Coordinates of C-alpha atoms and ligand atoms in Angstrom, one line a residue:
X1010 CA 2.1 6.4 5.2
X1011 CA -0.3 5.2 2.8
X1012 CA -1.3 1.5 2.3
X1013 CA 0.8 1.6 -1.0
X1014 CA 3.9 2.8 0.9
X1015 CA 3.3 0.3 3.7
X1016 CA 2.7 -2.7 1.4
X1017 CA 5.9 -2.1 -0.7
X1018 CA 8.1 -0.5 1.9
X1019 CA 8.3 2.9 0.3
X1020 CA 8.9 6.3 1.9
X1021 CA 6.8 8.2 -0.8
X1022 CA 3.7 6.4 -2.2
X1023 CA 5.0 6.7 -5.8
X1024 CA 6.1 4.0 -8.3
X1025 CA 8.3 4.9 -11.2
X1026 CA 7.0 3.1 -14.2
X1027 CA 9.1 0.4 -15.9
X1028 CA 9.9 1.9 -19.2
X1029 CA 11.6 0.1 -22.1
X1030 CA 14.8 2.0 -23.3
X1031 CA 14.4 4.4 -20.4
X1032 CA 14.3 2.6 -17.1
X1033 CA 17.6 0.7 -16.7
X1034 CA 19.4 -0.1 -13.5
X1035 CA 20.7 3.4 -12.9
X1036 CA 17.2 5.0 -12.9
X1037 CA 15.6 2.1 -10.9
X1038 CA 18.4 2.2 -8.2
X1039 CA 18.3 6.1 -8.0
X1040 CA 14.6 6.3 -7.5
X1041 CA 14.6 3.4 -5.1
X1042 CA 17.4 4.8 -3.0
X1043 CA 15.6 8.1 -2.8
X1044 CA 12.6 6.4 -1.2
X1045 CA 10.1 5.8 -4.2
X1046 CA 9.4 2.6 -6.1
X1047 CA 12.2 2.5 -8.6
X1048 CA 11.4 -0.2 -11.3
X1049 CA 13.7 -1.9 -13.8
X1050 CA 12.1 -2.5 -17.2
X1051 CA 12.6 -6.0 -18.5
X1052 CA 10.6 -5.4 -21.7
X1053 CA 12.3 -7.8 -24.2
X1054 CA 15.4 -8.4 -22.2
X1055 CA 16.7 -12.0 -22.6
X1056 CA 16.6 -13.9 -19.3
X1057 CA 20.4 -14.0 -18.7
X1058 CA 20.7 -10.3 -19.3
X1059 CA 17.7 -9.5 -17.2
X1060 CA 19.2 -11.3 -14.3
X1061 CA 22.5 -9.3 -14.8
X1062 CA 20.6 -6.0 -14.7
X1063 CA 18.8 -7.0 -11.5
X1064 CA 22.2 -7.8 -9.9
X1065 CA 23.3 -4.2 -10.9
X1066 CA 20.3 -2.7 -9.1
X1067 CA 20.8 -4.8 -6.1
X1068 CA 24.3 -3.7 -5.7
X1069 CA 23.3 -0.1 -6.0
X1070 CA 20.3 0.4 -3.6
X1071 CA 19.5 -0.7 -0.1
X1072 CA 15.7 -0.1 -0.5
X1073 CA 12.8 -1.9 -2.2
X1074 CA 12.6 -1.9 -6.0
X1075 CA 10.6 -3.6 -8.7
X1076 CA 11.0 -5.3 -12.0
X1077 CA 8.5 -4.9 -14.7
X1078 CA 7.3 -7.4 -17.3
X1079 CA 5.1 -6.9 -20.4
X1080 CA 3.5 -10.3 -21.0
X1081 CA 1.5 -9.2 -24.0
X1082 CA 4.8 -8.3 -25.8
X1083 CA 7.0 -11.3 -24.7
X1084 CA 4.2 -13.8 -24.7
X1085 CA 3.5 -16.0 -21.6
X1086 CA 6.4 -18.4 -22.1
X1087 CA 9.1 -15.8 -22.5
X1088 CA 7.6 -13.9 -19.7
X1089 CA 7.9 -16.9 -17.4
X1090 CA 11.5 -17.4 -18.5
X1091 CA 12.3 -13.8 -17.6
X1092 CA 10.7 -14.2 -14.2
X1093 CA 12.4 -17.6 -13.5
X1094 CA 15.7 -15.8 -14.3
X1095 CA 15.2 -12.7 -12.1
X1096 CA 13.2 -14.0 -9.1
X1097 CA 16.2 -15.8 -7.6
X1098 CA 18.2 -12.6 -7.8
X1099 CA 15.6 -10.3 -6.1
X1100 CA 16.2 -9.3 -2.5
X1101 CA 13.3 -9.8 0.0
X1102 CA 10.8 -7.0 -0.4
X1103 CA 11.4 -6.5 -4.1
X1104 CA 8.1 -6.3 -6.1
X1105 CA 7.1 -7.4 -9.7
X1106 CA 4.9 -5.1 -11.9
X1107 CA 3.1 -6.3 -14.9
X1108 CA 1.8 -4.2 -17.7
X1109 CA -1.7 -5.7 -18.1
X1110 CA -2.8 -9.1 -16.8
X1111 CA -0.1 -11.8 -16.5
X1112 CA -1.2 -15.3 -17.2
X1113 CA -2.0 -17.5 -14.2
X1114 CA 1.4 -19.3 -14.2
X1115 CA 3.3 -16.0 -14.0
X1116 CA 1.1 -14.7 -11.3
X1117 CA 1.5 -17.9 -9.2
X1118 CA 5.3 -17.9 -9.8
X1119 CA 5.8 -14.4 -8.5
X1120 CA 3.6 -15.1 -5.4
X1121 CA 5.3 -18.4 -4.8
X1122 CA 8.6 -16.6 -4.7
X1123 CA 7.2 -14.3 -1.9
X1124 CA 7.2 -11.1 -3.9
X1125 CA 4.2 -8.7 -4.1
X1126 CA 2.6 -8.7 -7.5
X1127 CA 1.7 -5.2 -8.9
X1128 CA -0.7 -5.3 -12.0
X1129 CA -1.4 -2.3 -14.1
X1130 CA -4.9 -2.3 -15.6
X1131 CA -7.2 0.0 -17.6
X1132 CA -10.7 -1.4 -16.9
X1133 CA -12.8 -2.4 -14.0
X1134 CA -13.1 -5.9 -15.4
X1135 CA -9.3 -6.4 -15.5
X1136 CA -9.1 -4.9 -11.9
X1137 CA -11.3 -7.7 -10.7
X1138 CA -9.3 -10.3 -12.6
X1139 CA -5.9 -9.0 -11.2
X1140 CA -7.3 -9.1 -7.7
X1141 CA -8.5 -12.6 -8.3
X1142 CA -5.0 -13.6 -9.4
X1143 CA -3.7 -12.3 -6.0
X1144 CA -2.3 -8.9 -7.1
X1145 CA -1.2 -7.0 -3.9
X1146 CA -1.5 -3.6 -5.7
X1147 CA -3.4 -2.5 -8.7
X1148 CA -2.2 0.4 -10.9
X1149 CA -5.1 2.0 -12.6
X1150 CA -4.0 3.6 -15.9
X1151 CA -6.0 6.4 -17.3
X1152 CA -5.9 7.7 -20.9
X1153 CA -3.9 10.7 -19.9
X1154 CA -1.0 8.2 -19.5
X1155 CA 2.2 8.1 -21.7
X1156 CA 2.9 4.8 -23.5
X1157 CA 0.5 2.0 -24.4
X1158 CA -3.0 2.3 -23.1
X1159 CA -4.9 -0.4 -21.3
X1160 CA -8.3 1.1 -21.3
X1161 CA -10.5 3.9 -22.4
X1162 CA -11.3 5.9 -19.3
X1163 CA -9.7 8.9 -17.8
X1164 CA -7.9 8.1 -14.6
X1165 CA -10.5 9.7 -12.2
X1166 CA -13.4 7.7 -13.7
X1167 CA -11.5 4.5 -13.4
X1168 CA -10.3 5.2 -9.8
X1169 CA -14.0 6.1 -8.8
X1170 CA -15.3 2.8 -10.3
X1171 CA -12.6 0.5 -8.9
X1172 CA -12.6 2.2 -5.4
X1173 CA -16.5 1.8 -5.1
X1174 CA -16.3 -2.0 -6.2
X1175 CA -13.1 -2.8 -4.2
X1176 CA -13.0 -0.6 -1.1
X1177 CA -10.1 -2.3 0.5
X1178 CA -7.8 -2.8 -2.5
X1179 CA -4.5 -1.1 -2.6
X1180 CA -4.8 1.3 -5.6
X1181 CA -2.2 3.5 -7.4
X1182 CA -3.2 5.7 -10.3
X1183 CA -1.1 6.2 -13.5
X1184 CA -1.5 9.2 -15.8
X1185 CA -1.3 12.8 -14.9
X1186 CA 1.2 12.6 -12.1
X1187 CA 4.1 15.0 -12.2
X1188 CA 4.0 16.9 -8.9
X1189 CA 3.6 16.3 -5.2
X1190 CA 0.3 18.1 -5.5
X1191 CA -0.9 15.7 -8.2
X1192 CA -0.1 12.8 -5.9
X1193 CA -1.8 14.4 -2.9
X1194 CA -4.9 15.0 -5.1
X1195 CA -5.0 11.4 -6.1
X1196 CA -4.7 10.2 -2.5
X1197 CA -7.5 12.7 -1.6
X1198 CA -9.6 11.1 -4.3
X1199 CA -9.2 7.6 -3.0
X1200 CA -5.9 6.3 -4.3
X1201 CA -3.2 4.9 -2.0
X1202 CA -0.5 6.4 -4.3
X1203 CA 0.5 6.7 -7.9
X1204 CA 2.8 5.6 -10.7
X1205 CA 4.6 8.1 -12.9
X1206 CA 6.5 7.4 -16.1
X1207 CA 6.9 10.6 -18.1
X1208 CA 8.1 12.4 -15.0
X1209 CA 11.3 10.3 -15.1
X1210 CA 12.0 10.3 -18.7
X1211 CA 14.3 13.4 -18.5
X1212 CA 16.0 12.2 -15.3
X1213 CA 19.8 12.2 -15.3
X1214 CA 19.8 8.5 -14.9
X1215 CA 17.2 7.7 -17.5
X1216 CA 18.7 6.0 -20.7
X1217 CA 16.2 7.9 -22.9
X1218 CA 17.8 9.6 -25.9
X1219 CA 18.9 13.2 -25.3
X1220 CA 16.4 14.4 -27.9
X1221 CA 13.6 12.5 -26.3
X1222 CA 14.4 14.1 -23.0
X1223 CA 14.5 17.6 -24.4
X1224 CA 11.2 17.1 -26.2
X1225 CA 9.5 15.8 -23.0
X1226 CA 10.7 18.8 -21.0
X1227 CA 9.5 21.3 -23.7
X1228 CA 6.2 19.6 -24.4
X1229 CA 2.8 20.8 -23.5
X1230 CA -0.1 18.3 -23.0
X1231 CA -1.5 18.9 -26.5
X1232 CA 1.9 18.0 -28.1
X1233 CA 1.0 14.4 -27.2
X1234 CA -1.7 12.3 -29.0
X1235 CA -3.0 8.7 -29.1
X1236 CA -2.2 6.8 -32.2
X1237 CA -1.8 3.2 -33.3
X1238 CA 1.0 4.0 -35.7
X1239 CA 4.0 2.5 -33.9
X1240 CA 2.8 -1.0 -34.1
X1241 CA 5.9 -3.0 -35.2
X1242 CA 6.9 -5.2 -32.4
X1243 CA 3.8 -4.3 -30.3
X1244 CA 0.7 -4.5 -32.4
X1245 CA -3.0 -3.9 -31.4
X1246 CA -2.5 -1.4 -28.5
X1247 CA -3.0 2.3 -28.9
X1248 CA -0.3 4.5 -27.3
X1249 CA 0.2 8.1 -26.3
X1250 CA 3.3 9.7 -27.9
X1251 CA 4.7 13.0 -28.7
X1252 CA 3.6 14.4 -32.1
X1253 CA 6.3 13.9 -34.8
X1254 CA 6.6 14.0 -38.5
X1255 CA 4.9 10.5 -38.9
X1256 CA 2.0 11.4 -36.6
X1257 CA 1.3 14.7 -38.5
X1258 CA 1.2 13.0 -42.0
X1259 CA -1.9 11.2 -43.2
X1260 CA -0.2 8.7 -45.6
X1261 CA 1.8 5.8 -44.2
X1262 CA 5.4 5.8 -45.3
X1263 CA 7.3 2.6 -46.2
X1264 CA 8.5 0.8 -43.0
X1265 CA 12.2 1.0 -44.0
X1266 CA 15.0 1.1 -41.5
X1267 CA 15.5 4.7 -40.1
X1268 CA 17.8 4.1 -37.1
X1269 CA 20.0 1.7 -35.3
X1270 CA 19.9 1.0 -31.6
X1271 CA 22.6 -0.6 -29.5
X1272 CA 21.7 -3.2 -26.7
X1273 CA 24.4 -4.9 -24.8
X1274 CA 27.1 -3.8 -27.3
X1275 CA 25.2 -5.2 -30.4
X1276 CA 23.5 -3.1 -33.1
X1277 CA 19.9 -3.6 -34.1
X1278 CA 18.1 -1.8 -37.0
X1279 CA 14.9 0.1 -36.2
X1280 CA 12.2 0.2 -38.9
X1281 CA 10.0 3.2 -39.3
X1282 CA 6.8 2.6 -37.0
X1283 CA 8.8 0.4 -34.6
X1284 CA 7.4 0.4 -31.1
X1285 CA 10.9 0.9 -29.8
X1286 CA 11.6 4.2 -28.1
X1287 CA 14.9 6.0 -28.7
X1288 CA 17.5 5.3 -26.1
X1289 CA 20.9 6.7 -25.5
X1290 CA 22.4 4.1 -27.9
X1291 CA 20.1 5.1 -30.7
X1292 CA 21.4 6.9 -33.9
X1293 CA 19.6 7.9 -37.0
X1294 CA 16.2 9.5 -37.5
X1295 CA 15.4 9.7 -33.9
X1296 CA 12.8 12.4 -34.4
X1297 CA 10.6 9.9 -36.3
X1298 CA 10.6 7.3 -33.5
X1299 CA 7.9 6.7 -30.9
X1300 CA 8.6 9.0 -28.0
X1301 CA 6.0 7.8 -25.4
X1302 CA 4.8 10.7 -23.2
X1303 CA 1.9 11.4 -21.0
X1304 CA -0.2 14.6 -20.7
X1305 CA 1.7 15.2 -17.4
X1306 CA 4.6 16.5 -19.5
X1307 CA 3.1 19.9 -19.2
X1308 CA 4.4 19.9 -15.6
X1309 CA 7.8 18.2 -16.4
X1310 CA 10.1 21.0 -16.9
X1311 CA 13.6 20.1 -15.9
X1312 CA 16.3 17.4 -16.1
X1313 CA 17.4 16.6 -12.6
X1314 CA 18.9 13.6 -10.9
X1315 CA 16.0 11.3 -9.9
X1316 CA 16.7 11.8 -6.3
X1317 CA 16.1 15.6 -6.8
X1318 CA 12.8 14.9 -8.4
X1319 CA 11.7 12.4 -5.7
X1320 CA 12.7 14.9 -2.9
X1321 CA 10.7 17.7 -4.7
X1322 CA 7.6 15.5 -4.9
X1323 CA 7.9 14.6 -1.3
X1324 CA 8.1 18.1 -0.1
X1325 CA 5.2 19.2 -2.4
X1326 CA 3.2 16.1 -1.3
X1327 CA 3.6 16.9 2.4
X1328 CA 2.7 20.6 1.8
X1329 CA -0.3 19.8 -0.3
X1330 CA -1.5 17.3 2.3
X1331 CA -1.1 19.8 5.2
X1332 CA -0.9 18.9 8.9
X1333 CA -4.6 17.7 9.1
X1334 CA -4.5 15.2 6.2
X1335 CA -6.5 12.2 6.6
X1336 CA -4.5 9.2 7.8
X1337 CA -3.7 7.6 4.4
X1338 CA -4.8 4.1 3.9
X1339 CA -7.5 4.5 6.5
X1340 CA -11.2 4.6 5.6
X1341 CA -10.9 8.4 5.7
X1342 CA -8.4 8.5 2.9
X1343 CA -11.2 7.0 0.5
X1344 CA -13.7 9.4 1.6
X1345 CA -11.9 12.9 1.9
X1346 CA -12.0 14.5 -1.5
X1347 CA -10.5 17.9 -2.0
X1348 CA -9.8 17.5 -5.6
X1349 CA -9.9 20.2 -8.1
X1350 CA -11.4 17.7 -10.5
X1351 CA -15.2 17.3 -10.6
X1352 CA -16.3 14.0 -9.2
X1353 CA -18.4 11.9 -11.6
X1354 CA -21.1 9.8 -9.9
X1355 CA -21.1 7.2 -12.6
X1356 CA -18.8 5.9 -15.2
X1357 CA -19.3 7.4 -18.6
X1358 CA -17.4 5.9 -21.6
X1359 CA -16.4 9.0 -23.4
X1360 CA -14.0 9.5 -26.2
X1361 CA -10.7 9.3 -24.4
X1362 CA -8.5 10.5 -27.2
X1363 CA -9.9 14.0 -26.9
X1364 CA -8.8 14.3 -23.3
Ligands
LIG2162 C1 8.5 6.3 -22.3 C2 7.4 5.4 -21.7 C3 7.7 4.0 -21.8 C4 6.9 3.0 -21.2 N1 7.1 1.7 -21.1 C5 6.5 0.9 -20.3 C6 6.9 -0.4 -20.1 O1 7.8 -0.9 -20.7 N2 6.2 -1.2 -19.1 C7 5.1 -0.7 -18.5 O2 4.5 -1.4 -17.7 N3 4.6 0.5 -18.8 C8 5.3 1.3 -19.6 N4 4.8 2.7 -19.8 C9 3.5 3.1 -19.2 C10 3.6 3.3 -17.8 O3 3.5 2.1 -17.0 C11 2.5 4.3 -17.2 O4 1.2 3.8 -17.5 C12 2.6 5.7 -17.7 O5 3.9 6.1 -17.7 C13 1.8 6.6 -16.8 O6 1.6 7.9 -17.3 P1 2.6 9.1 -17.2 O7 3.7 8.7 -18.3 O8 1.9 10.3 -17.7 O9 3.2 9.2 -15.9 C14 5.7 3.5 -20.5 C15 5.5 4.9 -20.4 C16 6.4 5.8 -21.0 C17 6.1 7.3 -20.9

């Protein structure tokens, strides 16, 4: 068991990313029940509905799970409202993940309720700030990741830098994880586990639109790119998406409505360049919407129930680690390095968008 698994009560040291339009109660509960860190995306959910979704998860799993907030989208006040609505509904052992740094009030509120705070960061500086806020786990996001990007470093460089500065921190990597071998490599390089998003987009329980699932399964790494195009509703943050007719055109088209999406039985129009990903209630020009996808898609090749995917990763992880693997979470786990990736000895800011 790694320190990540021990800290969050997981069987497999893998967190499923909270993903707006993709990670509802069904996916969260299925991943959790299978022994990994299932996570419910709260994204822009109003507090009352967020609390209801948490109750659905609680009824469907007996194992730890998380809820995910995105403070830079909701703003600090609405994030606190979401947290105040869901925290009383969370069973003991549930954790809260934040995309980027939460503000001090949010961090304190989570910890005062007794739940581990998991903060995803993309820079060494933010890693230090999150630890100062009392984060129990850091998720280090590399530029290989799908979705919005918090930094400009590939995951290996970020892990090396953060591990060197904070040898005792519990660290998960995000970006490039789609197999148990990927997970074992990350642990061998000094991580305590990982987070994966793209891997779970095609899962049976995912609420991604069927076309989104199909494209992720068929995509190669170079079918993704980093852009700032889909900025309506979430500005100022580059994101990795699947190429589509909009990303392949130099001229920006008018931001007219191209689709409608359903949330809680109500229809909402979706403008061209919206940050919203297509979910199973979306109709219209889905092919023009933001399909967030990491370079790990090259190794995501099937749609299975989440439990089948978690079981496969568990088998692959154990096989890759072998019988003599270093005891994870021990000092050894940070010094044994059997990676197929070259090990940089210092951080270099290189152009991440070419990786
Ligand atoms: C479809 C999709 C939606 C995402 N939405 C969120 C989100 O709502 N909150 C969040 O914390 N991270 C979100 N992410 C980013 C993940 O937290 C994580 O950094 C990423 O999935 C890791 O890379 P991978 O997708 O290659 O596994 C999203 C990622 C994807 C692929």
